[in-house]
XYZ file of C-alpha atoms in Angstrom:
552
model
C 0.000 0.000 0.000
C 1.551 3.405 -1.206
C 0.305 6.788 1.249
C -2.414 8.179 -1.306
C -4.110 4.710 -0.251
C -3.695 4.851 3.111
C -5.080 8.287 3.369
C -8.188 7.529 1.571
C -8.799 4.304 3.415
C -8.244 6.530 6.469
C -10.894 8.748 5.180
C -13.720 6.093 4.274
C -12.589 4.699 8.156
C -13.361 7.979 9.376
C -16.769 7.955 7.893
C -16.833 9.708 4.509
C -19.432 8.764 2.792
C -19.438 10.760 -0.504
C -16.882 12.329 -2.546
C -17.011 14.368 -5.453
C -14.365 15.552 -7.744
C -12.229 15.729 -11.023
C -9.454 12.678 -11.336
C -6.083 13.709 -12.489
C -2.621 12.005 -12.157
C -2.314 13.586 -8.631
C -5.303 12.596 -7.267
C -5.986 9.083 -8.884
C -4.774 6.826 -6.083
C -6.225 8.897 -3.289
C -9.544 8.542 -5.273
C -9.456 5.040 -5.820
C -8.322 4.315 -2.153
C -11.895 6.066 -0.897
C -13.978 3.883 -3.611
C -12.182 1.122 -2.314
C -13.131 2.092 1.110
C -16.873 2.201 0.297
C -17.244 6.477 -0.407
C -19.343 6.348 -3.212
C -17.050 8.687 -6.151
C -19.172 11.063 -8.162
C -17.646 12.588 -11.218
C -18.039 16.227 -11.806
C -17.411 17.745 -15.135
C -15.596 20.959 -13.904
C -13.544 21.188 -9.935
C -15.636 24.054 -9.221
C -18.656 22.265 -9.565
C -17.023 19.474 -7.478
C -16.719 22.123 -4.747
C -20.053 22.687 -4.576
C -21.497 19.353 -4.896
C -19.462 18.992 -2.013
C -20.893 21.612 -0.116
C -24.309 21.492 -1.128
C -23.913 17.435 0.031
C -22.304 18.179 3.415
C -25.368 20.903 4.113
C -28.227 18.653 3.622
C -26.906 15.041 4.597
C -25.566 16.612 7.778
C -22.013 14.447 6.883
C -18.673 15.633 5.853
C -18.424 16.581 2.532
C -14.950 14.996 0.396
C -13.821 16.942 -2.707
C -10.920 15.440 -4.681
C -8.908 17.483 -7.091
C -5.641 17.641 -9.083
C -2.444 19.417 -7.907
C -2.491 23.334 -9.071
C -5.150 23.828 -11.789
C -7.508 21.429 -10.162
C -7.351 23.233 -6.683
C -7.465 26.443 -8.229
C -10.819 25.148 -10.795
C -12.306 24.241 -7.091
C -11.278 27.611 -5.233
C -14.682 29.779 -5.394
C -16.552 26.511 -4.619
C -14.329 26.390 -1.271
C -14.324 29.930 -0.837
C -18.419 29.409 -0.830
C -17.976 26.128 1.791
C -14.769 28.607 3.723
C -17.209 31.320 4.973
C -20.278 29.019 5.562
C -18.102 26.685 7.919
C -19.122 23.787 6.018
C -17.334 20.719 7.571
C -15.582 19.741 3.769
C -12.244 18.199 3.227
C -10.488 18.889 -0.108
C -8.066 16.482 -1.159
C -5.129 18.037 -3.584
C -2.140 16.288 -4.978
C 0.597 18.993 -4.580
C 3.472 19.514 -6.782
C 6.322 20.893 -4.166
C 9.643 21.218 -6.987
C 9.460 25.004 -7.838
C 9.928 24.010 -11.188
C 7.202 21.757 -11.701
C 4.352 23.644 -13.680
C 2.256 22.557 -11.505
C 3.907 24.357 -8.297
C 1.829 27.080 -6.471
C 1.497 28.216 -2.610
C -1.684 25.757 -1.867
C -1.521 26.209 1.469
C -1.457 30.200 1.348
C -4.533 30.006 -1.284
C -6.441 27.942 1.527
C -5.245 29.971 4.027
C -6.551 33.114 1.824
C -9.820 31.943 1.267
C -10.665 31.257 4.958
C -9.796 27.539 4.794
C -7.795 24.834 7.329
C -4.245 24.509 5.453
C -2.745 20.310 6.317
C -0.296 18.363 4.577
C 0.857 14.602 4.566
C 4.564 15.534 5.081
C 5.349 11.893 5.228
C 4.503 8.000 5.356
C 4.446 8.126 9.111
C 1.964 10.364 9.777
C -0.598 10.079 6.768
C -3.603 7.977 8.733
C -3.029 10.305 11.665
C -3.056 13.626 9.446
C -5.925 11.845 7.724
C -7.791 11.705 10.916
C -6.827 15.215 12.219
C -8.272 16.665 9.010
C -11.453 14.628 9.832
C -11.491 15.807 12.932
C -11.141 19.802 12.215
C -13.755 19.592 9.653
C -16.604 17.810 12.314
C -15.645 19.612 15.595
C -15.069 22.695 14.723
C -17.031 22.698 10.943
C -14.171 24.188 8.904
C -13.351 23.953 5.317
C -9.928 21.580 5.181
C -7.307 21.294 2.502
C -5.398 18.313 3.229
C -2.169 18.758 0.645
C -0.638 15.243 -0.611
C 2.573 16.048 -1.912
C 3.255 14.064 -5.245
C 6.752 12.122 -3.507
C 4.818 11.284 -0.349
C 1.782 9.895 -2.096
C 3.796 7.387 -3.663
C 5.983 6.674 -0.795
C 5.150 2.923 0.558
C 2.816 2.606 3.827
C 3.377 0.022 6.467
C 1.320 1.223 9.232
C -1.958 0.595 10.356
C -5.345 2.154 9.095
C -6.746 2.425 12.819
C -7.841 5.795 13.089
C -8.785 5.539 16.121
C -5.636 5.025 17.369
C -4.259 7.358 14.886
C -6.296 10.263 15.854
C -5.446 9.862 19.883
C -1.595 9.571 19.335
C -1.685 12.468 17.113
C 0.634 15.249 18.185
C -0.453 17.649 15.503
C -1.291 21.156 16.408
C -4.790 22.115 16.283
C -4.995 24.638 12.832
C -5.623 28.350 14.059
C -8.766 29.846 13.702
C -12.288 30.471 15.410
C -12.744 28.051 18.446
C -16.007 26.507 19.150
C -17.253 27.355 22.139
C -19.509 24.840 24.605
C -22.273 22.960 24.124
C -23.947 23.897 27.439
C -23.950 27.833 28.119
C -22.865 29.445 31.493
C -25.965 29.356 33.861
C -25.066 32.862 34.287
C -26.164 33.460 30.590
C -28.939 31.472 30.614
C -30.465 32.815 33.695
C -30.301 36.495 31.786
C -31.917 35.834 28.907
C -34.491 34.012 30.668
C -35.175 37.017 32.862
C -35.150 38.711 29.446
C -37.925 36.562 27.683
C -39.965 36.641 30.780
C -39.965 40.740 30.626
C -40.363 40.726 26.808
C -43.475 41.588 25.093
C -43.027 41.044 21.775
C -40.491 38.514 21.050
C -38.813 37.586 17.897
C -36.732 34.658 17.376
C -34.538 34.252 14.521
C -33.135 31.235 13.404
C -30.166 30.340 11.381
C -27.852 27.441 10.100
C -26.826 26.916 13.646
C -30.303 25.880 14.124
C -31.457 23.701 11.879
C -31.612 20.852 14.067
C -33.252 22.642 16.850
C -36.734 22.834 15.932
C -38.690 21.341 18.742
C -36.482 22.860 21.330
C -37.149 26.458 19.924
C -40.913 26.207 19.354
C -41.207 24.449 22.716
C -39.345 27.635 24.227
C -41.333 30.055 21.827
C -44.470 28.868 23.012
C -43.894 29.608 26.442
C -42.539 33.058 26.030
C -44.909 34.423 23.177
C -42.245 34.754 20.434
C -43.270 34.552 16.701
C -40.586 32.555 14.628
C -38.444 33.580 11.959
C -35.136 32.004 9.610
C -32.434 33.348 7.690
C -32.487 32.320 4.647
C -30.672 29.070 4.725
C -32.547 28.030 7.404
C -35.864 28.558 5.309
C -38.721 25.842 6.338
C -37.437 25.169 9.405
C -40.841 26.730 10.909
C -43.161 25.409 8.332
C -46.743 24.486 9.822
C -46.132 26.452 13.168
C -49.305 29.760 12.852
C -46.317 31.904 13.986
C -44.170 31.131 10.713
C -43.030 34.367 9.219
C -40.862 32.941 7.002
C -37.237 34.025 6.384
C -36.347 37.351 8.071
C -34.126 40.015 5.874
C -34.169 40.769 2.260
C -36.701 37.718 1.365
C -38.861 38.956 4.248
C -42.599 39.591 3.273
C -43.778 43.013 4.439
C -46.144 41.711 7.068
C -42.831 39.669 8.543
C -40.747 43.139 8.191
C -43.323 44.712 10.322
C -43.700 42.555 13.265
C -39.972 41.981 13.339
C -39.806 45.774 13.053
C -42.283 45.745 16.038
C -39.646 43.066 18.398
C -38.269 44.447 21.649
C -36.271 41.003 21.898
C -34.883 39.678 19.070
C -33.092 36.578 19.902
C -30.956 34.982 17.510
C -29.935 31.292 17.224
C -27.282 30.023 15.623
C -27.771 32.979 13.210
C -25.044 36.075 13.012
C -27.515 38.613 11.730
C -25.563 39.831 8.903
C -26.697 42.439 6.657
C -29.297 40.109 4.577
C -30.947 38.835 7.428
C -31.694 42.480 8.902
C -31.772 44.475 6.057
C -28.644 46.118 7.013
C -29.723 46.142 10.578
C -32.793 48.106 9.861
C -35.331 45.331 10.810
C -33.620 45.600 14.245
C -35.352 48.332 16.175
C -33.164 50.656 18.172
C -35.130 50.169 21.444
C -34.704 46.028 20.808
C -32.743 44.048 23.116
C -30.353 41.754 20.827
C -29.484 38.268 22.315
C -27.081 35.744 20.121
C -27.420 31.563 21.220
C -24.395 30.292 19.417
C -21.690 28.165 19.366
C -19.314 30.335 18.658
C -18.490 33.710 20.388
C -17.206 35.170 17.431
C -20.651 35.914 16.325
C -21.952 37.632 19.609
C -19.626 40.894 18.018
C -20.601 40.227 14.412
C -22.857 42.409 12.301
C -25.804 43.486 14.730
C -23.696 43.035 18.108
C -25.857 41.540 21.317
C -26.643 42.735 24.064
C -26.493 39.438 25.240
C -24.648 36.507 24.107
C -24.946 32.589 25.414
C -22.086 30.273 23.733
C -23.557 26.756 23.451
C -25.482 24.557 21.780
C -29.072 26.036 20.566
C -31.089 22.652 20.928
C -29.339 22.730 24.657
C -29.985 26.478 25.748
C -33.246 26.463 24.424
C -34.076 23.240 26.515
C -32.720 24.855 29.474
C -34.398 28.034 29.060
C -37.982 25.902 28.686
C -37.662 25.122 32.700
C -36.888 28.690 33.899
C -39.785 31.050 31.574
C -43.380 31.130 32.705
C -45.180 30.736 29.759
C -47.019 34.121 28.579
C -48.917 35.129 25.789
C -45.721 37.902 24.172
C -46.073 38.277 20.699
C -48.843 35.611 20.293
C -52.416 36.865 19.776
C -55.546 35.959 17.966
C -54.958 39.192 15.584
C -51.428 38.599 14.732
C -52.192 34.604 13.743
C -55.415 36.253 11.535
C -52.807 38.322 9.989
C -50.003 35.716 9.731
C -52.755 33.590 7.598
C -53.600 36.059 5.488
C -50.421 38.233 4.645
C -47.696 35.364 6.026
C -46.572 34.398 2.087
C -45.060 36.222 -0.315
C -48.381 34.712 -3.043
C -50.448 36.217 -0.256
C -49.307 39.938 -1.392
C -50.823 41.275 -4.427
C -49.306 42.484 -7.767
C -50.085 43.310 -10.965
C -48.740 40.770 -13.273
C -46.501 41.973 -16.204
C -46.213 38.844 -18.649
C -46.575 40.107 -22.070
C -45.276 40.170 -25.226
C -43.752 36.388 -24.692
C -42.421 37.051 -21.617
C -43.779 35.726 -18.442
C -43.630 37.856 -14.761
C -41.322 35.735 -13.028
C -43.383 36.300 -9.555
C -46.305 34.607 -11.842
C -43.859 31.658 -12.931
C -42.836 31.296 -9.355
C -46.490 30.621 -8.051
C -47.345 28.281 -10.607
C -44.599 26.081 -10.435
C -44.821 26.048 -6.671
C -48.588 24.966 -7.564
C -47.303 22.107 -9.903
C -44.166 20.388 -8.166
C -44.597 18.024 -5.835
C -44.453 19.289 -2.373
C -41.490 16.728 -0.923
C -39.058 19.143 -3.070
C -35.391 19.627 -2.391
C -34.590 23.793 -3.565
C -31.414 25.143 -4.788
C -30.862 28.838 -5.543
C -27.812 30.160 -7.474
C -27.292 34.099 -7.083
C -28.247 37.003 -9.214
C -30.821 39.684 -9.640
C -33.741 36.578 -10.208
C -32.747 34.704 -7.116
C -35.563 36.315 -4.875
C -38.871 34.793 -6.701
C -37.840 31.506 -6.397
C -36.493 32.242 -2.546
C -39.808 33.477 -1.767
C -42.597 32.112 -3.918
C -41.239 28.702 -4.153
C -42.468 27.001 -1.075
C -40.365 23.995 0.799
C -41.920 21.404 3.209
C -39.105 22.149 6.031
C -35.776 22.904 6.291
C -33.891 20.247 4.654
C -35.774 21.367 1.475
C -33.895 24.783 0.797
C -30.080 25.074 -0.214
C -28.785 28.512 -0.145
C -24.890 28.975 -1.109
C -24.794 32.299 -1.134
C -21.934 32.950 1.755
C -19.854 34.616 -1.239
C -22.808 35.518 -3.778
C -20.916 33.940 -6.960
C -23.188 33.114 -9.695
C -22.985 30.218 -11.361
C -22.510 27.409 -8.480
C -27.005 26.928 -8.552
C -26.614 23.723 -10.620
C -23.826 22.028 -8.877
C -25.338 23.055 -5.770
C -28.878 21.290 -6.804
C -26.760 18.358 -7.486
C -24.988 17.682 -4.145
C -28.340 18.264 -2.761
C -30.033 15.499 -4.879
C -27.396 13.341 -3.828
C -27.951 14.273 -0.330
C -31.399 14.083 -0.072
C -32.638 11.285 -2.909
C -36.086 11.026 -1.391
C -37.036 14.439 -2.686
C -37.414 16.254 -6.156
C -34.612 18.341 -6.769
C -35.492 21.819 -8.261
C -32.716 24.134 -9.390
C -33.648 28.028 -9.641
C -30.876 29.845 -12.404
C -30.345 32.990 -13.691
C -29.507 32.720 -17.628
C -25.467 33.963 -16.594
C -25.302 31.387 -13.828
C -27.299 28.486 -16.123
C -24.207 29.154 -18.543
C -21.461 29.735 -16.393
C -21.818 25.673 -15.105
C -23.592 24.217 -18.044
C -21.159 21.514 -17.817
C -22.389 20.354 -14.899
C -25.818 19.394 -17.248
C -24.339 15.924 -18.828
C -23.555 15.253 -14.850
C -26.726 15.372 -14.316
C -28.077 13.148 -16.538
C -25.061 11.085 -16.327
C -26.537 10.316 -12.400
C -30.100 9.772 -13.616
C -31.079 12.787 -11.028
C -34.812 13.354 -11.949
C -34.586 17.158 -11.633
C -36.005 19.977 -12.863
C -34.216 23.010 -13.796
C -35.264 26.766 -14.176
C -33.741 29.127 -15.870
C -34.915 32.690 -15.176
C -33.822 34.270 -18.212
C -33.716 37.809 -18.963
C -30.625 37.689 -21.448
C -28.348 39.762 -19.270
C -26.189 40.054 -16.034
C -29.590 41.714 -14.372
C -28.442 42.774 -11.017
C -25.838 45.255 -13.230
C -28.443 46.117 -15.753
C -30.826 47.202 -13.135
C -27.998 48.967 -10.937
C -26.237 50.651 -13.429
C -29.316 51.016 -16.565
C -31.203 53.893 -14.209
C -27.396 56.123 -14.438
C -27.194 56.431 -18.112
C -24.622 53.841 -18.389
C -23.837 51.954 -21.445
C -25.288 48.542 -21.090
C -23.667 46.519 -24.106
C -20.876 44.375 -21.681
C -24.021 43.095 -19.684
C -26.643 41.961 -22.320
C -27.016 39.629 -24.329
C -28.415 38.231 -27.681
C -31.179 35.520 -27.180
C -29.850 31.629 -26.576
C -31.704 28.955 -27.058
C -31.358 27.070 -23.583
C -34.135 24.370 -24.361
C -32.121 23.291 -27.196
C -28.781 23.104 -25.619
C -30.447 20.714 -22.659
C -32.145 18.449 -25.558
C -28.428 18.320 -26.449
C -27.460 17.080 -22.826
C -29.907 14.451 -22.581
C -32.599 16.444 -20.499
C -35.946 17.139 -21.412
C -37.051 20.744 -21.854
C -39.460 23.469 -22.369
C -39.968 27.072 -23.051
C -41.978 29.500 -21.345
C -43.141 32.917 -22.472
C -46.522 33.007 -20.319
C -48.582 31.012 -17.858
C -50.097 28.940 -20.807
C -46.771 27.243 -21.350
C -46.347 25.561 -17.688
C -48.726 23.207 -19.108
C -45.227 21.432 -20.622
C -44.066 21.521 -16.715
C -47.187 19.495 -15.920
C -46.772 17.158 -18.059
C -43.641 16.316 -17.278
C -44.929 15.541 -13.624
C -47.263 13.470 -14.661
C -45.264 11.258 -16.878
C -42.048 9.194 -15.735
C -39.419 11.714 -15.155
C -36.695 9.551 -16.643
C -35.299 12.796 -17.652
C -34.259 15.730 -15.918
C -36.363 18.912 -16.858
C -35.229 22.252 -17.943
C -37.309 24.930 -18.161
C -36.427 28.066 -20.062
C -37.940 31.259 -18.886
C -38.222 33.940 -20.750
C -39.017 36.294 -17.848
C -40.077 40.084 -17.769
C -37.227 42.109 -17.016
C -38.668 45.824 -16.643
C -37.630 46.260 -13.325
C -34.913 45.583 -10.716
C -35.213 43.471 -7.780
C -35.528 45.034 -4.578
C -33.195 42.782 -2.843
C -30.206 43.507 -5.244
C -30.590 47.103 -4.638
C -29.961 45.947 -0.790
C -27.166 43.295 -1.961
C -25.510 46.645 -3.641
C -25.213 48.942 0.068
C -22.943 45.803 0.869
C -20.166 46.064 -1.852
């Protein structure tokens, strides 16, 4: 056995379960070893896309995500995906052969582009130690959810292995020093804390809580809690569903926010947040935070208590915990809760629930109006992936999912064109649901590759492409100034034709008439995966860019 093998055994040992990647000459053994192992191998078309599979996997499985890539280009192909999985602490390992002769043209700084990016930097520096770095990488990317580039230098790959692939042995007598970066604080909070913000909730009278990420596996803990105190219930955005069915849903809090959720989180005196930061989308740039609000952050890691909106009060430790705790010490109390605000939350709680004046005309449909009806016509156990751009609100807030492992949102560094990779990983993750990806036309072609992988898999999905033939978000922001618009726009393409030419199944749409194709495909086999090319209206900009835009 040669050290690529005995790291990729190491890994499978550990627990990987799914890899995704690109095989070159530096990454073939490594590859093979995790097959062997049992990871099941999927085979992207492009290293970025690998990334995000990866991501996208690790997200909704609730496992480590494994990405596999070739020495230099390969790891530099895969760098916005892991800049994406970097700043969302996804728990990923990236596996790079590394060239480490100056001359080779394959030689670059790895390390210092992981570093860069926000990312764990390892190596294998040698036979002895490549189960244990292995394990330590593992490790890193579980406990403390960080993005890991384990570096396999080409000469120690090949180097023979006679150790043992124990990893539990491996990862006690490691000596290796834990990687710098943010610690993780406890999963039980100070009683101190805890005893605060209970005295908080109990003087509250209109409570908000706002979930994130950090929460997604906290849902009875939080709506046991909220019921006692009176607190209506709110996400970010990639926690979206994770309140679906409670009367006190309002949906994702932020830029997505309908405006009856912007008012009564507006209207909050306690805004608790759990395992969310509160960054700019989530409060609008802080305005959904009133200035007489209390602020209170439940999260694992302190680093966030200081972050974007700073709290008054913060509790490190586990959400599903502190909530639990808190459930013992609050007399329950109406708050928030009252027969007028659940009227209200039926009536105005959904973004269909607002009126507008539909636009589709002229072959073009109103994408709020293509939206609706495909939320009417998919099948409710759906899987949703969102890729970034000027379109990415109507399908983020029309398109409705049954909880929250039905929403995948990598928008940590809002880069277009990682929606269909990201759709995939999900699919992969979750096969029990329908897998729906939501594109902007620039996106859709930026990782068209990534269409023959999905019909390589089989992956019954369907695909929507909001198209308004241009780079909208910079039409919109720059269009209203006079600016010349020719390095944004773009001549028609016919997108139903180039799917055909993947393998997928597809249809146009130029008004509500032509979802009828959508519904047909439903109702047949779905032995193909679906695109669907929408021509949308493109008039006007979307509000939430123009918010996206105060952050650059």
């Amino acid at each position: 056995m040669i050290v690529a093998e005995a790291v990729g055994r190491a890994l499978a040992a550990c627990g990987a379960g799914t890899a995704f990647g690109v095989v070159g000459s530096g990454n073939f053994h490594v590859t093979n070893a995790l097959v062997a192992g049992g990871v099941r191998f999927v085979a992207a078309r492009h290293e970025g896309g690998a990334a995000t599979m990866a991501d996208a996997y690790a997200r909704m499985s609730g496992r480590v995500g494994v990405v596999s890539v070739h020495q230099g280009p390969g790891l530099t192909n895969a760098l916005t995906g892991l800049t994406e999985a970097a700043k969302s602490r996804t728990p990923l390992i990236v596996l790079a052969g590394e060239a480490t002769d100056v001359r080779s043209n394959f030689h670059i700084d790895q390390a210092a582009l992981a570093t860069a990016v926000g990312a764990v930097a390892m190596r294998v520096g040698s036979p002895e130690e490549a189960v244990s770095r292995a394990a330590e990488a593992y490790r890193v990317a579980v406990e403390e959810r960080r993005t890991v580039l384990l570096n396999l230098p080409l000469g120690v790959q090949a180097a023979p292995f006679e150790g043992s692939i124990d990893v539990s042995v491996a990862a006690a007598g490691s000596s290796a020093t834990p990687p710098a970066g943010p610690s993780v604080g406890p999963s039980v909070a100070e009683p101190a804390e805890v005893g605060e913000l209970a005295r908080l909730l109990g003087a509250a009278e209109r409570p908000v809580f706002i979930a994130g990420r950090g929460a997604r596996h906290a849902r009875r803990e939080l709506e046991e809690l909220a019921g006692r105190a009176g607190a209506l219930l709110a996400t970010s955005a990639v926690a979206k569903g994770l309140f679906r069915g409670s009367p006190w849903d309002l949906d994702v809090s932020g830029g997505f926010a309908t405006p009856l959720a912007a008012e009564l989180i507006r209207g909050a005196d306690l805004v608790v947040a759990w395992g969310c930061a509160l960054n700019m989308w989530t409060t609008r740039h802080g305005t959904l935070v009133s200035p007489g609000a209390k602020v209170v952050k439940v999260d694992l890691d302190p680093a966030a208590f200081t972050a974007h909106v700073p709290a008054d009060l913060g509790v490190a430790g586990d959400v599903a915990r502190v909530a639990e705790a808190l459930a013992a010490r609050v007399a329950p109390r109406p708050g928030y809760r009252s027969p007028e605000v659940a009227a209200r939350v039926r009536a105005e709680g959904r973004w269909r629930d607002v009126p507008y004046e539909d636009e589709s005309g002229g072959g073009r449909i109103d994408p709020r109006t293509l939206s609706i009806g495909l939320d009417d016509l998919l099948p409710r156990e759906r899987i949703v992936a969102i890729d970034s751009g000027n379109f990415m609100g109507y399908p983020s807030m029309f398109m409705d999912v049954p909880d929250e492992g039905g929403f995948c949102f990598t928008q940590a560094f809002q880069s277009i064109g990682l929606g269909l990779a990201t759709a995939i990983g999900a699919a992969i993750a979750r096969p029990d649901r329908l897998p729906v990806a939501a594109l902007g036309d620039g996106g859709a072609l930026m990782g068209i590759a990534e269409l023959e992988t999905v019909v390589r898999l089989g992956l019954p999905m369907v695909i929507v492409v909001y198209d308004d033939e241009a780079y909208g978000a910079e039409v919109h922001h720059f269009g209203p100034h006079g600016h010349p618009l020719g390095t944004v726009t773009f001549p028609p393409a016919d997108l139903a034709a180039i799917a055909r030419g993947h393998g997928c199944a597809a249809v146009t749409v130029g008004g509500p008439g032509d979802l009828a194709g959508v519904a047909e495909w439903v109702d047949g086999p779905r032995d193909r995966p679906l695109l669907v090319h929408a021509k949308v209206t493109a008039e006007h900009g979307s509000w939430w860019l123009e918010e996206a835009f105060k952050g650059h």
